[in-house]
Amino acid sequence: MEIHLLGAIGLSANGTVLPLGSDRERCLLASLALDVGRPVARDVLAARLWDDEPPERARANLHTYISRLRRVIRESAAATGQRPEAAISLRAHSYTLDAEPEIIDWHRYLRLADEARAAAESAAGAPDEPDRDRAAHKEAAALALFKQADGLWSGEALSGLPGVWAQAARTSMAERRLTATHARVELLMRQRQFADAVSELTELSELHPMDETLTRHLMVALYGSGRHADALAVYQRVRRLLRDRLGTDPGERLAHTHGLVLRQVPLTDLVPGLRPEAPSGPSPSAPGPRNLPRRQRLVGRTSELGRLLAESTGGSAGPVITIEAISGMAGVGKSTLALHAAYRLGDRFPDAQIFIDLHAHSVTRAPLTPAAGLVALLRAFGIPPTGIPHDLQERTALWRTVLTGKRAVIVLDDAQNSEQVAPLLPDDSDSLILITSRRRLTELPSARPVFVDVLPLDDAVDLFRRLVGTERAGDTDKIKAVVERCALLPLAVEIVASRFKARPSWNLDHLLERLSREPGRLREIRDGHQEMAAAFEMSYNALTTPQRAAFRRLSLHPGPDFGAHAAASIIGEPLDRTERLIEDLLDCHLLQEPRANRYRFHDLLAEYAMLLAESEGRANTDAFLRLVEHALRTADSADRWLRPHRSRLDLPAPARDVCTPAFADADEAHAWVVEEMECLLAVEQRARRLGHTAEAAWLAHVLAEFADSEGYWPEAVDMHRAAADHWHTAASPHAEAWALLALAGVHARASRYPLSAEAAEHALALARACSDRPSTAEALNQLGVLHWHVSEYDAAVTILKEALALRGDDPWNRARTFNNMAITYLHMGDHKNALDSFSRASHDLHLSGDRRLEGKLLSNMGDLHRRAGATESARSAYQEALALSADSGSENDRAVIRMNIAGTMRIPAELDTAVEFYASSLAVFRRLGDRKNETSALNGLGTVYRTAGRHTEAAIHHDAALRLARELGVGDDEAAALRGLGLAAAAAGQYDRARAHLEEAAALALRIGVPEEEALACEALAQLLHDEGRQEEARGLWQRALTLFEPFNNVAAERIWERVIEFDQNRSRAWRREA
């Protein structure tokens, strides 16, 4: 006899179910069976049967139900021909079910689960080989016991039984089952059976969406399956649920697991007792991030450095060390000390050594906000821009999670105040944070202040001697007087010593006399910097009038560095005279030359120079506008070299005389753009900020193609949006249309298609209102490409034809539009029209001679060959395109071509090379934000892994591609990802899932009109059905694939035709045998 509680309540004998009359009889059986061998009071039974509201005759009714149960038990014994295996006895106002617990499935389940847990626990943590073998046997036994226990369940416990008690009992039983499930899942993961764990945990998490233990296990299982992004997505989903429904955040253990997954720690950190993988050769771990600048000379500071080194060995909470200077004094050597400490402590903090400049006192940059500081830190630790939350609190939480468990030394240099730094500090970390600031950060209670004073006199003398040499620095007393006039500040000592060294005719008396001249040192440069000003003023007063003017004017340049032509423009002098002035300033160490012909200020010297220039308002404005004019004219010249056929606005006549370089060829122009791009963007941004919106808008127009090709897409969005706003205010719709087209192009590059369409449609309306053919054609061209991006091919062709009709006698733009039409036809499977469009594009391109466009056209022609099955021809075209792009293409162009070449490689012979090509391209796409090509690269990786038989890795990449394609709305990539998932599932024996994916892929490809993808999906589905014995359905799908392939891919068509003939021959032979 068996009593069933794990599903429908019942009794059975020899496999025959014995009927129970009513819910109350079933409730009574469940009550007694759950407490088998233990008395249950009649009042308790009555409360359970009638939900605490028993009728007046409850005792009599209860006796009736007991009698009926006893009769059913006797009937079960009669059916087996044996003595009854259970009996219900009455003792002291209580009823007891007397039976072996094993006849009750619930108690049998509890025993099996307990034995399984015990076996699993005894197997955990076996380090040695013999122990590990025994542990493996125990774990296998534990899994078998778990499986046997789970097999007892046929549905929900006490299924269908109503009542308050029944629901409470069901809940309790489900919780105990869930506890056992956790143990089983942990065992599965210890044995690296992550995929099985994911399958079960996914279903359970849908039933218990806010169970944090389930969530934690699911995250680990996904992570172990290589689905890193899915693991993080699970955490975010549960986090939102907890916030929305409970108003709380995930608990400590779940948050900790999230941090470990985020940092991609080894699986052993997440799965205690994880069994080792089969050996596959050593795989050295990548070093942690390191970006510490080069160390400067450190003299003295023995006690401060010793304290930092000693305190860094503190407890696990991780020290936060603030390096302070007197009243925020500049030049005292805080950064140098921090860097030396960071270098010395690298072996104690091996996970990362990071330097972040917070720019509290930068002249050319505003202080980093806490939000921007967090971005800098997260990016330094490898978090991509798309993974960084916008909300400051969420960003702070992510940063603290990233740092949890890491031993890193991080230098936060030049902090403005406590408010800037506080969000950047971890709550609990094994890391060391070194903060340098010109202010005392007393509002940070966890920080240990390390006060850095001026150098001791003897150390300052030693520093001077090291810089000058002992031959000219023999008189200690006079050196002491010199360094005291430098206020014992290291930077001041270095400047004076360098100048003295560069003037061999000077002696120490002369130097001391200069330092002591009246009016002498400036009394104050903000925050009590008057001691520093003495050194700066001494150097400045030694300059001639033109040198002083150059010193002040150059401080107005907003970029990270500058060249001689920009300097000549901002100073207002000819190039040769400017170069001599720069040499003079270099000799005085008032300028630095970080690399040949590129110049910059030390930040404190730049601050000093700008303070000197503050009173020259109009002169400063004129100087800066000369710099803007230089940037505009030189960038326009480079643009005309590199893109001679580009549609462009007519620039206004030059308003100022400026110095511009003359480029000998396009290579020189391109080299200049690469060197200057950050400076050009900085000039445009400052022009905007200072209210010179017209100049900024003209500069944005000239820089549009550069910003696009060089990958400055985030900066370009703000630039073009501001330009469009300016032209709108200035009532210049023609110029506004071009600014909007540039904005649309950048949005499209970053796969922000709705925003791109909005800008392009607005531009089209403006262009048509102006009756301007070039901008109207360009707007239509961009809209056509947008429709291609989102797999709306018919609309794309219609719009591109309209654009083409407006191109007129413009071969370069005709070639661009024909190229776009060809690609669209190619995706539609119309190879005849694609080839015709490519030919027309090639003809027009020959007239224009654009090598970059030629490279793109060759790459697209490679696509035509590849889709036609001519793999070698495709590869040859791609390689020729890659060679062209080396000189004329962008980084993104080259990444696309390398991805295309990878798609032609033979697998498995060229597997490693193909993976390398795809992975390098994927890295470029992710860094630039090109999400559509990221989707294609993920699908490509999935394909090569699947072809090589690595189906799990294939599924991971196709799944990532599928999610991204759906987010972007790109149907062709979505269909390819579904097909890849279907093929991977079929290889893994998951035929129902494979069929579903392939059917969805074929239906989607048919709906959006991509015959190649539909044919491939039909071919794969046909093979699956054939293997399942569904021969006629398979033949129909092969025939459909054949019909689709025949117009453009003879290789694929012949392959499928052979399958159809073989199928028909086999069927004919079978019919003859039957006849």
CSV table of C-alpha atoms in Angstrom, one decimal, residues 388-697:
chain,number,residue,atom,x,y,z
A,388,ILE,CA,27.4,52.1,-16.5
A,389,PRO,CA,24.0,53.3,-15.0
A,390,HIS,CA,22.9,56.8,-15.4
A,391,ASP,CA,21.6,57.2,-11.8
A,392,LEU,CA,24.4,58.4,-9.4
A,393,GLN,CA,23.3,56.1,-6.6
A,394,GLU,CA,23.2,53.1,-8.9
A,395,ARG,CA,26.6,54.1,-10.4
A,396,THR,CA,28.0,54.4,-6.8
A,397,ALA,CA,26.6,51.0,-5.9
A,398,LEU,CA,28.1,49.4,-9.0
A,399,TRP,CA,31.5,50.9,-8.3
A,400,ARG,CA,31.5,49.6,-4.7
A,401,THR,CA,30.4,46.2,-6.0
A,402,VAL,CA,33.2,46.2,-8.6
A,403,LEU,CA,35.8,46.9,-5.9
A,404,THR,CA,34.4,44.4,-3.4
A,405,GLY,CA,36.9,41.6,-2.8
A,406,LYS,CA,39.6,43.2,-4.9
A,407,ARG,CA,43.0,44.3,-3.6
A,408,ALA,CA,43.7,47.4,-5.6
A,409,VAL,CA,45.6,50.6,-5.0
A,410,ILE,CA,43.8,53.6,-6.5
A,411,VAL,CA,45.2,57.2,-6.6
A,412,LEU,CA,42.5,59.9,-6.7
A,413,ASP,CA,44.6,62.9,-7.6
A,414,ASP,CA,43.7,66.5,-7.1
A,415,ALA,CA,40.4,66.2,-5.3
A,416,GLN,CA,38.3,69.3,-5.0
A,417,ASN,CA,36.5,68.6,-1.7
A,418,SER,CA,34.9,65.8,0.3
A,419,GLU,CA,31.7,65.9,-1.7
A,420,GLN,CA,33.6,65.1,-4.9
A,421,VAL,CA,35.4,62.2,-3.4
A,422,ALA,CA,32.8,60.6,-1.0
A,423,PRO,CA,30.8,58.7,-3.7
A,424,LEU,CA,34.1,57.3,-5.1
A,425,LEU,CA,35.0,55.5,-1.8
A,426,PRO,CA,34.1,51.9,-1.1
A,427,ASP,CA,32.2,50.9,2.0
A,428,ASP,CA,34.2,47.8,2.6
A,429,SER,CA,37.2,46.8,0.6
A,430,ASP,CA,40.6,45.3,0.7
A,431,SER,CA,41.8,48.1,-1.5
A,432,LEU,CA,43.9,51.1,-0.7
A,433,ILE,CA,42.7,54.5,-1.8
A,434,LEU,CA,45.2,57.4,-1.9
A,435,ILE,CA,43.6,60.8,-2.2
A,436,THR,CA,45.6,63.9,-3.0
A,437,SER,CA,44.0,67.3,-2.4
A,438,ARG,CA,44.8,70.9,-1.8
A,439,ARG,CA,42.2,70.9,0.9
A,440,ARG,CA,41.9,69.1,4.2
A,441,LEU,CA,39.2,66.4,3.7
A,442,THR,CA,38.0,66.4,7.3
A,443,GLU,CA,34.5,65.5,6.2
A,444,LEU,CA,35.7,62.0,5.4
A,445,PRO,CA,35.7,60.3,8.8
A,446,SER,CA,37.1,57.0,7.5
A,447,ALA,CA,40.1,58.7,6.0
A,448,ARG,CA,43.4,58.8,7.8
A,449,PRO,CA,45.1,62.1,7.3
A,450,VAL,CA,48.7,62.2,6.1
A,451,PHE,CA,49.8,65.8,6.2
A,452,VAL,CA,52.4,66.6,3.6
A,453,ASP,CA,54.3,69.7,4.5
A,454,VAL,CA,57.0,71.6,2.6
A,455,LEU,CA,60.3,69.8,2.2
A,456,PRO,CA,62.6,69.9,5.2
A,457,LEU,CA,65.4,72.3,4.5
A,458,ASP,CA,68.1,69.6,4.0
A,459,ASP,CA,65.9,67.6,1.6
A,460,ALA,CA,65.2,70.8,-0.4
A,461,VAL,CA,68.9,71.5,-0.7
A,462,ASP,CA,69.4,67.8,-1.8
A,463,LEU,CA,66.8,68.2,-4.5
A,464,PHE,CA,68.4,71.4,-5.8
A,465,ARG,CA,71.8,69.7,-5.9
A,466,ARG,CA,70.5,66.6,-7.7
A,467,LEU,CA,69.0,68.8,-10.4
A,468,VAL,CA,71.9,71.2,-10.8
A,469,GLY,CA,74.9,69.1,-10.0
A,470,THR,CA,77.5,69.5,-7.3
A,471,GLU,CA,79.9,71.5,-9.4
A,472,ARG,CA,77.8,74.7,-9.4
A,473,ALA,CA,75.9,74.0,-6.1
A,474,GLY,CA,78.8,73.7,-3.6
A,475,ASP,CA,77.8,76.5,-1.2
A,476,THR,CA,75.3,74.9,1.1
A,477,ASP,CA,74.3,78.2,2.8
A,478,LYS,CA,73.5,79.9,-0.4
A,479,ILE,CA,71.5,77.0,-1.7
A,480,LYS,CA,69.6,77.0,1.6
A,481,ALA,CA,68.8,80.7,1.0
A,482,VAL,CA,67.7,79.9,-2.6
A,483,VAL,CA,65.4,77.0,-1.6
A,484,GLU,CA,63.9,79.1,1.3
A,485,ARG,CA,63.0,81.8,-1.3
A,486,CYS,CA,61.3,78.9,-3.1
A,487,ALA,CA,59.3,78.3,0.1
A,488,LEU,CA,60.8,74.8,0.2
A,489,LEU,CA,58.1,73.7,-2.3
A,490,PRO,CA,59.5,70.9,-4.6
A,491,LEU,CA,58.0,72.3,-7.8
A,492,ALA,CA,59.4,75.8,-7.1
A,493,VAL,CA,62.8,74.3,-6.3
A,494,GLU,CA,62.7,72.3,-9.6
A,495,ILE,CA,61.8,75.3,-11.7
A,496,VAL,CA,64.5,77.5,-10.2
A,497,ALA,CA,67.1,74.8,-10.4
A,498,SER,CA,66.3,74.0,-14.0
A,499,ARG,CA,66.5,77.7,-15.0
A,500,PHE,CA,69.8,78.1,-13.1
A,501,LYS,CA,71.2,75.0,-14.8
A,502,ALA,CA,70.2,76.4,-18.2
A,503,ARG,CA,72.1,79.6,-17.5
A,504,PRO,CA,75.8,78.7,-17.1
A,505,SER,CA,76.8,82.4,-16.7
A,506,TRP,CA,74.7,82.7,-13.5
A,507,ASN,CA,76.1,82.0,-10.0
A,508,LEU,CA,74.2,81.4,-6.8
A,509,ASP,CA,74.5,85.0,-5.8
A,510,HIS,CA,72.9,86.2,-9.0
A,511,LEU,CA,70.1,83.6,-8.6
A,512,LEU,CA,69.5,84.6,-5.0
A,513,GLU,CA,69.4,88.3,-6.0
A,514,ARG,CA,66.8,87.6,-8.6
A,515,LEU,CA,64.6,85.7,-6.2
A,516,SER,CA,64.8,88.6,-3.7
A,517,ARG,CA,63.9,91.4,-6.0
A,518,GLU,CA,61.1,93.8,-5.2
A,519,PRO,CA,58.2,93.8,-5.7
A,520,GLY,CA,59.3,90.2,-5.8
A,521,ARG,CA,56.9,87.4,-5.2
A,522,LEU,CA,53.2,87.8,-5.8
A,523,ARG,CA,51.3,88.1,-2.5
A,524,GLU,CA,48.6,85.6,-3.3
A,525,ILE,CA,47.4,83.2,-6.0
A,526,ARG,CA,44.1,81.7,-4.6
A,527,ASP,CA,44.1,79.5,-1.5
A,528,GLY,CA,47.4,80.9,-0.2
A,529,HIS,CA,49.6,80.1,-3.1
A,530,GLN,CA,51.8,83.2,-2.7
A,531,GLU,CA,54.9,81.1,-2.1
A,532,MET,CA,54.4,79.3,-5.4
A,533,ALA,CA,53.9,82.6,-7.2
A,534,ALA,CA,57.4,83.7,-6.2
A,535,ALA,CA,59.0,81.0,-8.3
A,536,PHE,CA,56.6,81.5,-11.2
A,537,GLU,CA,57.0,85.3,-11.1
A,538,MET,CA,60.8,85.0,-11.1
A,539,SER,CA,60.6,82.9,-14.3
A,540,TYR,CA,58.0,85.2,-15.8
A,541,ASN,CA,59.9,88.4,-15.1
A,542,ALA,CA,63.0,87.0,-16.8
A,543,LEU,CA,61.0,86.8,-20.1
A,544,THR,CA,60.9,89.5,-22.8
A,545,THR,CA,57.7,91.3,-23.5
A,546,PRO,CA,56.8,89.1,-26.5
A,547,GLN,CA,57.7,86.0,-24.5
A,548,ARG,CA,55.4,87.1,-21.7
A,549,ALA,CA,52.6,87.7,-24.2
A,550,ALA,CA,53.1,84.3,-25.6
A,551,PHE,CA,53.1,82.7,-22.2
A,552,ARG,CA,49.7,84.3,-21.3
A,553,ARG,CA,48.1,83.7,-24.7
A,554,LEU,CA,49.0,80.0,-24.9
A,555,SER,CA,47.2,79.4,-21.6
A,556,LEU,CA,44.0,80.1,-23.5
A,557,HIS,CA,44.3,76.9,-25.6
A,558,PRO,CA,41.7,74.4,-24.2
A,559,GLY,CA,43.2,71.2,-25.6
A,560,PRO,CA,45.5,68.7,-24.0
A,561,ASP,CA,48.4,70.0,-26.0
A,562,PHE,CA,49.0,72.1,-29.1
A,563,GLY,CA,51.3,72.5,-32.2
A,564,ALA,CA,53.2,75.4,-33.6
A,565,HIS,CA,50.5,76.6,-36.1
A,566,ALA,CA,47.8,76.7,-33.4
A,567,ALA,CA,50.3,78.6,-31.2
A,568,ALA,CA,51.1,81.1,-33.9
A,569,SER,CA,47.4,81.7,-34.4
A,570,ILE,CA,46.6,82.3,-30.8
A,571,ILE,CA,49.7,84.4,-30.1
A,572,GLY,CA,49.1,86.4,-33.3
A,573,GLU,CA,52.7,86.1,-34.6
A,574,PRO,CA,54.2,84.5,-37.7
A,575,LEU,CA,55.1,80.8,-37.5
A,576,ASP,CA,58.9,81.3,-37.5
A,577,ARG,CA,58.7,83.9,-34.7
A,578,THR,CA,56.3,81.7,-32.8
A,579,GLU,CA,58.6,78.7,-33.0
A,580,ARG,CA,61.4,80.8,-31.5
A,581,LEU,CA,59.1,82.0,-28.7
A,582,ILE,CA,58.2,78.4,-27.9
A,583,GLU,CA,61.9,77.4,-27.8
A,584,ASP,CA,62.5,80.3,-25.3
A,585,LEU,CA,59.7,79.1,-23.0
A,586,LEU,CA,60.9,75.5,-23.2
A,587,ASP,CA,64.4,76.6,-22.2
A,588,CYS,CA,62.8,78.3,-19.1
A,589,HIS,CA,60.8,75.2,-18.3
A,590,LEU,CA,57.6,77.2,-18.7
A,591,LEU,CA,56.4,74.8,-21.4
A,592,GLN,CA,56.8,71.1,-21.7
A,593,GLU,CA,57.3,69.1,-24.9
A,594,PRO,CA,55.8,65.6,-24.2
A,595,ARG,CA,56.6,64.5,-27.8
A,596,ALA,CA,58.2,66.1,-30.8
A,597,ASN,CA,56.5,69.3,-31.8
A,598,ARG,CA,53.7,69.0,-29.3
A,599,TYR,CA,53.6,71.4,-26.4
A,600,ARG,CA,51.7,71.8,-23.1
A,601,PHE,CA,51.8,73.6,-19.8
A,602,HIS,CA,52.3,72.0,-16.4
A,603,ASP,CA,48.9,72.5,-14.8
A,604,LEU,CA,50.1,74.9,-12.1
A,605,LEU,CA,52.0,77.0,-14.7
A,606,ALA,CA,48.9,77.1,-16.9
A,607,GLU,CA,46.9,78.3,-13.9
A,608,TYR,CA,49.4,81.0,-13.2
A,609,ALA,CA,49.5,82.1,-16.9
A,610,MET,CA,45.7,82.3,-17.0
A,611,LEU,CA,45.6,84.4,-13.9
A,612,LEU,CA,48.0,86.8,-15.5
A,613,ALA,CA,45.8,86.9,-18.6
A,614,GLU,CA,42.5,87.5,-16.7
A,615,SER,CA,42.6,91.3,-17.0
A,616,GLU,CA,43.0,91.2,-20.8
A,617,GLY,CA,39.4,90.5,-21.7
A,618,ARG,CA,39.1,91.8,-25.3
A,619,ALA,CA,42.6,90.6,-26.2
A,620,ASN,CA,41.8,87.2,-24.8
A,621,THR,CA,38.7,87.0,-26.9
A,622,ASP,CA,40.5,88.0,-30.0
A,623,ALA,CA,43.2,85.4,-29.3
A,624,PHE,CA,40.7,82.6,-28.8
A,625,LEU,CA,38.8,83.5,-31.9
A,626,ARG,CA,42.0,83.4,-33.9
A,627,LEU,CA,42.5,79.9,-32.6
A,628,VAL,CA,38.9,79.0,-33.7
A,629,GLU,CA,39.6,80.5,-37.1
A,630,HIS,CA,42.8,78.5,-37.3
A,631,ALA,CA,40.9,75.3,-36.4
A,632,LEU,CA,38.2,76.0,-38.9
A,633,ARG,CA,40.4,76.8,-41.8
A,634,THR,CA,42.9,74.0,-41.2
A,635,ALA,CA,40.2,71.4,-40.6
A,636,ASP,CA,38.4,72.5,-43.8
A,637,SER,CA,41.6,72.2,-45.8
A,638,ALA,CA,42.2,68.7,-44.4
A,639,ASP,CA,38.6,67.8,-45.1
A,640,ARG,CA,38.9,68.9,-48.7
A,641,TRP,CA,42.0,66.8,-49.1
A,642,LEU,CA,40.4,63.7,-47.6
A,643,ARG,CA,36.8,64.1,-48.9
A,644,PRO,CA,37.0,66.3,-52.0
A,645,HIS,CA,33.6,65.3,-53.2
A,646,ARG,CA,31.7,65.8,-49.9
A,647,SER,CA,28.7,68.1,-50.0
A,648,ARG,CA,29.5,71.1,-47.8
A,649,LEU,CA,28.4,74.5,-46.9
A,650,ASP,CA,30.3,77.6,-48.2
A,651,LEU,CA,32.3,78.9,-45.3
A,652,PRO,CA,32.2,82.6,-44.6
A,653,ALA,CA,35.2,84.7,-45.6
A,654,PRO,CA,38.0,84.6,-43.0
A,655,ALA,CA,37.5,87.2,-40.4
A,656,ARG,CA,41.1,87.0,-39.0
A,657,ASP,CA,44.6,86.3,-40.3
A,658,VAL,CA,45.7,83.0,-38.9
A,659,CYS,CA,48.5,80.5,-39.5
A,660,THR,CA,47.5,77.3,-41.1
A,661,PRO,CA,49.7,74.4,-42.3
A,662,ALA,CA,49.8,73.5,-46.0
A,663,PHE,CA,49.3,69.8,-46.6
A,664,ALA,CA,51.3,68.2,-49.4
A,665,ASP,CA,48.8,65.3,-49.8
A,666,ALA,CA,45.9,63.5,-48.2
A,667,ASP,CA,48.3,61.4,-46.0
A,668,GLU,CA,49.6,64.6,-44.3
A,669,ALA,CA,46.0,65.9,-43.9
A,670,HIS,CA,45.0,62.6,-42.3
A,671,ALA,CA,47.9,62.6,-39.9
A,672,TRP,CA,47.1,66.1,-38.9
A,673,VAL,CA,43.5,65.2,-38.1
A,674,VAL,CA,44.5,62.2,-36.0
A,675,GLU,CA,46.9,64.4,-34.0
A,676,GLU,CA,44.6,67.3,-33.5
A,677,MET,CA,41.1,65.8,-33.2
A,678,GLU,CA,40.9,66.1,-29.4
A,679,CYS,CA,42.1,69.7,-29.6
A,680,LEU,CA,39.6,70.5,-32.3
A,681,LEU,CA,36.8,69.2,-30.3
A,682,ALA,CA,38.0,71.0,-27.2
A,683,VAL,CA,38.1,74.3,-29.2
A,684,GLU,CA,34.5,73.7,-30.5
A,685,GLN,CA,33.3,73.0,-27.0
A,686,ARG,CA,34.9,76.1,-25.5
A,687,ALA,CA,33.6,78.2,-28.3
A,688,ARG,CA,30.1,76.9,-27.6
A,689,ARG,CA,30.6,77.5,-23.8
A,690,LEU,CA,31.8,81.1,-24.4
A,691,GLY,CA,28.8,81.9,-26.5
A,692,HIS,CA,30.5,81.9,-29.9
A,693,THR,CA,27.8,79.7,-31.3
A,694,ALA,CA,28.2,80.6,-34.9
A,695,GLU,CA,31.9,79.8,-34.9
A,696,ALA,CA,31.1,76.5,-33.1
A,697,ALA,CA,28.5,75.6,-35.6
